[in-house]
Amino acid sequence: MSPRFDAIGLVVSDMAASVAFYRRLGFAFPDGSEEQPHAEAELPGGQRLLFDTEESVRSFHPGWRPPTDGGRASIALLCDGPGEVDAVYEELVAAGHHGELKPWDAFWGQRYAVLHDPDGNGVDLFAPLPSAGQ
């Protein structure tokens, strides 16, 4: 037996808000997902991003409660270039989403920014910086 990676699962407070946020980032949730207790978007390579509402999780784990000290999960999204990092960050902040770290040129050679999804999970946007001398 050899377990293999298949999906990333997040518990969401508001399915419609989460689906709308991740759709803006290019995740293809099927129509009607925003009204369901469970939603899935297929990722490249056959993996999936899964959302379950808090109510759905409590239906099989009655004692479950959301963390109170902030999100501990993050998703990192590779952008086509440094300009796309800036543009996506600005678009989502302008739409009312929390910008945790404005785009900056990280010492490890990437343009980097961090947003929060509607439940406070980190969404890192990054792209390689052009090499010096290019």
PDB file of C-alpha atoms in Angstrom:
ATOM      1  CA  MET A   1       0.000   0.000   0.000  1.00  0.00           C
ATOM      2  CA  SER A   2       1.292   3.439  -0.904  1.00  0.00           C
ATOM      3  CA  PRO A   3      -0.872   6.495  -0.163  1.00  0.00           C
ATOM      4  CA  ARG A   4      -0.640   9.183  -2.811  1.00  0.00           C
ATOM      5  CA  PHE A   5      -1.469  12.856  -2.805  1.00  0.00           C
ATOM      6  CA  ASP A   6      -4.954  13.492  -4.179  1.00  0.00           C
ATOM      7  CA  ALA A   7      -6.510  16.661  -2.788  1.00  0.00           C
ATOM      8  CA  ILE A   8      -6.268  19.742  -0.591  1.00  0.00           C
ATOM      9  CA  GLY A   9      -9.299  20.211   1.623  1.00  0.00           C
ATOM     10  CA  LEU A  10     -10.384  23.435   3.295  1.00  0.00           C
ATOM     11  CA  VAL A  11     -13.282  24.010   5.674  1.00  0.00           C
ATOM     12  CA  VAL A  12     -15.102  27.197   4.701  1.00  0.00           C
ATOM     13  CA  SER A  13     -17.471  29.467   6.594  1.00  0.00           C
ATOM     14  CA  ASP A  14     -19.251  30.783   3.505  1.00  0.00           C
ATOM     15  CA  MET A  15     -19.225  28.503   0.467  1.00  0.00           C
ATOM     16  CA  ALA A  16     -20.389  31.208  -1.949  1.00  0.00           C
ATOM     17  CA  ALA A  17     -17.687  33.667  -0.843  1.00  0.00           C
ATOM     18  CA  SER A  18     -14.949  31.023  -1.009  1.00  0.00           C
ATOM     19  CA  VAL A  19     -15.992  29.729  -4.427  1.00  0.00           C
ATOM     20  CA  ALA A  20     -16.153  33.298  -5.781  1.00  0.00           C
ATOM     21  CA  PHE A  21     -12.690  34.128  -4.364  1.00  0.00           C
ATOM     22  CA  TYR A  22     -11.013  31.044  -5.817  1.00  0.00           C
ATOM     23  CA  ARG A  23     -12.808  31.389  -9.158  1.00  0.00           C
ATOM     24  CA  ARG A  24     -11.211  34.851  -9.453  1.00  0.00           C
ATOM     25  CA  LEU A  25      -7.882  33.040  -9.120  1.00  0.00           C
ATOM     26  CA  GLY A  26      -8.769  30.670 -11.965  1.00  0.00           C
ATOM     27  CA  PHE A  27     -10.082  27.612 -10.100  1.00  0.00           C
ATOM     28  CA  ALA A  28     -12.887  25.979 -12.100  1.00  0.00           C
ATOM     29  CA  PHE A  29     -15.614  25.177  -9.608  1.00  0.00           C
ATOM     30  CA  PRO A  30     -18.718  23.855 -11.386  1.00  0.00           C
ATOM     31  CA  ASP A  31     -21.798  26.066 -11.631  1.00  0.00           C
ATOM     32  CA  GLY A  32     -23.944  25.713  -8.527  1.00  0.00           C
ATOM     33  CA  SER A  33     -20.988  24.904  -6.245  1.00  0.00           C
ATOM     34  CA  GLU A  34     -21.654  28.016  -4.202  1.00  0.00           C
ATOM     35  CA  GLU A  35     -24.936  26.476  -2.997  1.00  0.00           C
ATOM     36  CA  GLN A  36     -23.541  23.080  -1.974  1.00  0.00           C
ATOM     37  CA  PRO A  37     -22.120  21.844   1.358  1.00  0.00           C
ATOM     38  CA  HIS A  38     -19.180  20.269  -0.547  1.00  0.00           C
ATOM     39  CA  ALA A  39     -17.480  21.571  -3.695  1.00  0.00           C
ATOM     40  CA  GLU A  40     -14.507  20.430  -5.769  1.00  0.00           C
ATOM     41  CA  ALA A  41     -12.318  22.019  -8.427  1.00  0.00           C
ATOM     42  CA  GLU A  42      -9.985  19.835 -10.462  1.00  0.00           C
ATOM     43  CA  LEU A  43      -6.348  20.919 -10.439  1.00  0.00           C
ATOM     44  CA  PRO A  44      -3.645  20.232 -13.007  1.00  0.00           C
ATOM     45  CA  GLY A  45      -2.347  16.688 -12.732  1.00  0.00           C
ATOM     46  CA  GLY A  46      -5.678  15.327 -11.523  1.00  0.00           C
ATOM     47  CA  GLN A  47      -5.534  16.611  -7.948  1.00  0.00           C
ATOM     48  CA  ARG A  48      -8.476  18.512  -6.488  1.00  0.00           C
ATOM     49  CA  LEU A  49      -9.223  21.480  -4.247  1.00  0.00           C
ATOM     50  CA  LEU A  50     -12.055  20.509  -1.891  1.00  0.00           C
ATOM     51  CA  PHE A  51     -14.287  22.799   0.157  1.00  0.00           C
ATOM     52  CA  ASP A  52     -16.632  21.658   2.911  1.00  0.00           C
ATOM     53  CA  THR A  53     -18.837  23.998   4.915  1.00  0.00           C
ATOM     54  CA  GLU A  54     -18.495  24.104   8.687  1.00  0.00           C
ATOM     55  CA  GLU A  55     -21.994  22.615   8.932  1.00  0.00           C
ATOM     56  CA  SER A  56     -21.007  19.736   6.664  1.00  0.00           C
ATOM     57  CA  VAL A  57     -17.975  18.917   8.812  1.00  0.00           C
ATOM     58  CA  ARG A  58     -20.050  19.066  12.005  1.00  0.00           C
ATOM     59  CA  SER A  59     -22.499  16.575  10.450  1.00  0.00           C
ATOM     60  CA  PHE A  60     -19.885  13.825  10.888  1.00  0.00           C
ATOM     61  CA  HIS A  61     -17.652  15.443  13.544  1.00  0.00           C
ATOM     62  CA  PRO A  62     -20.060  17.201  15.943  1.00  0.00           C
ATOM     63  CA  GLY A  63     -17.333  18.582  18.223  1.00  0.00           C
ATOM     64  CA  TRP A  64     -15.378  20.285  15.428  1.00  0.00           C
ATOM     65  CA  ARG A  65     -14.850  24.030  15.816  1.00  0.00           C
ATOM     66  CA  PRO A  66     -12.943  26.399  13.531  1.00  0.00           C
ATOM     67  CA  PRO A  67      -9.556  27.593  14.790  1.00  0.00           C
ATOM     68  CA  THR A  68      -9.709  30.923  16.569  1.00  0.00           C
ATOM     69  CA  ASP A  69      -6.114  32.058  16.147  1.00  0.00           C
ATOM     70  CA  GLY A  70      -5.959  32.496  12.375  1.00  0.00           C
ATOM     71  CA  GLY A  71      -5.366  30.252   9.422  1.00  0.00           C
ATOM     72  CA  ARG A  72      -2.555  27.718   9.381  1.00  0.00           C
ATOM     73  CA  ALA A  73      -2.874  26.657   5.767  1.00  0.00           C
ATOM     74  CA  SER A  74      -1.746  28.425   2.644  1.00  0.00           C
ATOM     75  CA  ILE A  75      -1.885  27.775  -1.050  1.00  0.00           C
ATOM     76  CA  ALA A  76       0.927  29.034  -3.292  1.00  0.00           C
ATOM     77  CA  LEU A  77       0.070  30.073  -6.843  1.00  0.00           C
ATOM     78  CA  LEU A  78       2.726  30.517  -9.523  1.00  0.00           C
ATOM     79  CA  CYS A  79       2.037  33.564 -11.690  1.00  0.00           C
ATOM     80  CA  ASP A  80       3.267  34.145 -15.252  1.00  0.00           C
ATOM     81  CA  GLY A  81       5.522  36.991 -14.156  1.00  0.00           C
ATOM     82  CA  PRO A  82       6.102  39.693 -11.536  1.00  0.00           C
ATOM     83  CA  GLY A  83       3.479  41.937 -13.159  1.00  0.00           C
ATOM     84  CA  GLU A  84       0.819  39.282 -12.761  1.00  0.00           C
ATOM     85  CA  VAL A  85       1.609  38.995  -9.037  1.00  0.00           C
ATOM     86  CA  ASP A  86       0.933  42.730  -8.705  1.00  0.00           C
ATOM     87  CA  ALA A  87      -2.182  42.688 -10.907  1.00  0.00           C
ATOM     88  CA  VAL A  88      -3.858  39.715  -9.195  1.00  0.00           C
ATOM     89  CA  TYR A  89      -3.072  41.116  -5.755  1.00  0.00           C
ATOM     90  CA  GLU A  90      -4.504  44.532  -6.649  1.00  0.00           C
ATOM     91  CA  GLU A  91      -7.607  43.022  -8.291  1.00  0.00           C
ATOM     92  CA  LEU A  92      -8.502  40.954  -5.236  1.00  0.00           C
ATOM     93  CA  VAL A  93      -7.738  43.692  -2.712  1.00  0.00           C
ATOM     94  CA  ALA A  94      -9.873  46.105  -4.778  1.00  0.00           C
ATOM     95  CA  ALA A  95     -12.665  43.505  -4.635  1.00  0.00           C
ATOM     96  CA  GLY A  96     -12.542  43.685  -0.827  1.00  0.00           C
ATOM     97  CA  HIS A  97     -10.271  40.759   0.050  1.00  0.00           C
ATOM     98  CA  HIS A  98      -7.588  41.078   2.715  1.00  0.00           C
ATOM     99  CA  GLY A  99      -4.090  41.784   1.453  1.00  0.00           C
ATOM    100  CA  GLU A 100      -1.703  40.427   4.076  1.00  0.00           C
ATOM    101  CA  LEU A 101       1.617  41.304   2.385  1.00  0.00           C
ATOM    102  CA  LYS A 102       1.832  43.696  -0.548  1.00  0.00           C
ATOM    103  CA  PRO A 103       3.889  42.510  -3.526  1.00  0.00           C
ATOM    104  CA  TRP A 104       7.619  42.745  -2.938  1.00  0.00           C
ATOM    105  CA  ASP A 105      10.856  41.466  -4.413  1.00  0.00           C
ATOM    106  CA  ALA A 106      11.875  38.675  -2.040  1.00  0.00           C
ATOM    107  CA  PHE A 107      15.519  37.995  -1.309  1.00  0.00           C
ATOM    108  CA  TRP A 108      15.082  34.439  -2.624  1.00  0.00           C
ATOM    109  CA  GLY A 109      14.502  35.740  -6.152  1.00  0.00           C
ATOM    110  CA  GLN A 110      10.723  35.949  -6.479  1.00  0.00           C
ATOM    111  CA  ARG A 111       8.058  38.641  -6.665  1.00  0.00           C
ATOM    112  CA  TYR A 112       5.860  37.621  -3.737  1.00  0.00           C
ATOM    113  CA  ALA A 113       2.558  38.672  -2.166  1.00  0.00           C
ATOM    114  CA  VAL A 114       0.092  37.169   0.292  1.00  0.00           C
ATOM    115  CA  LEU A 115      -3.685  37.477   0.330  1.00  0.00           C
ATOM    116  CA  HIS A 116      -6.172  35.895   2.708  1.00  0.00           C
ATOM    117  CA  ASP A 117      -9.147  33.935   1.452  1.00  0.00           C
ATOM    118  CA  PRO A 118     -12.538  34.578   3.107  1.00  0.00           C
ATOM    119  CA  ASP A 119     -11.601  32.221   5.988  1.00  0.00           C
ATOM    120  CA  GLY A 120      -8.167  33.706   6.645  1.00  0.00           C
ATOM    121  CA  ASN A 121      -6.114  31.052   4.845  1.00  0.00           C
ATOM    122  CA  GLY A 122      -3.039  32.377   3.098  1.00  0.00           C
ATOM    123  CA  VAL A 123      -2.900  32.554  -0.675  1.00  0.00           C
ATOM    124  CA  ASP A 124       0.674  33.227  -1.774  1.00  0.00           C
ATOM    125  CA  LEU A 125       1.222  34.692  -5.232  1.00  0.00           C
ATOM    126  CA  PHE A 126       4.721  34.400  -6.660  1.00  0.00           C
ATOM    127  CA  ALA A 127       6.785  34.576  -9.840  1.00  0.00           C
ATOM    128  CA  PRO A 128      10.521  34.364 -10.507  1.00  0.00           C
ATOM    129  CA  LEU A 129      12.240  37.724 -10.816  1.00  0.00           C
ATOM    130  CA  PRO A 130      14.204  38.355 -13.994  1.00  0.00           C
ATOM    131  CA  SER A 131      17.873  37.585 -13.415  1.00  0.00           C
ATOM    132  CA  ALA A 132      20.196  40.521 -13.043  1.00  0.00           C
ATOM    133  CA  GLY A 133      21.689  41.349 -16.411  1.00  0.00           C
ATOM    134  CA  GLN A 134      18.750  40.035 -18.469  1.00  0.00           C
TER     135      GLN A 134
END
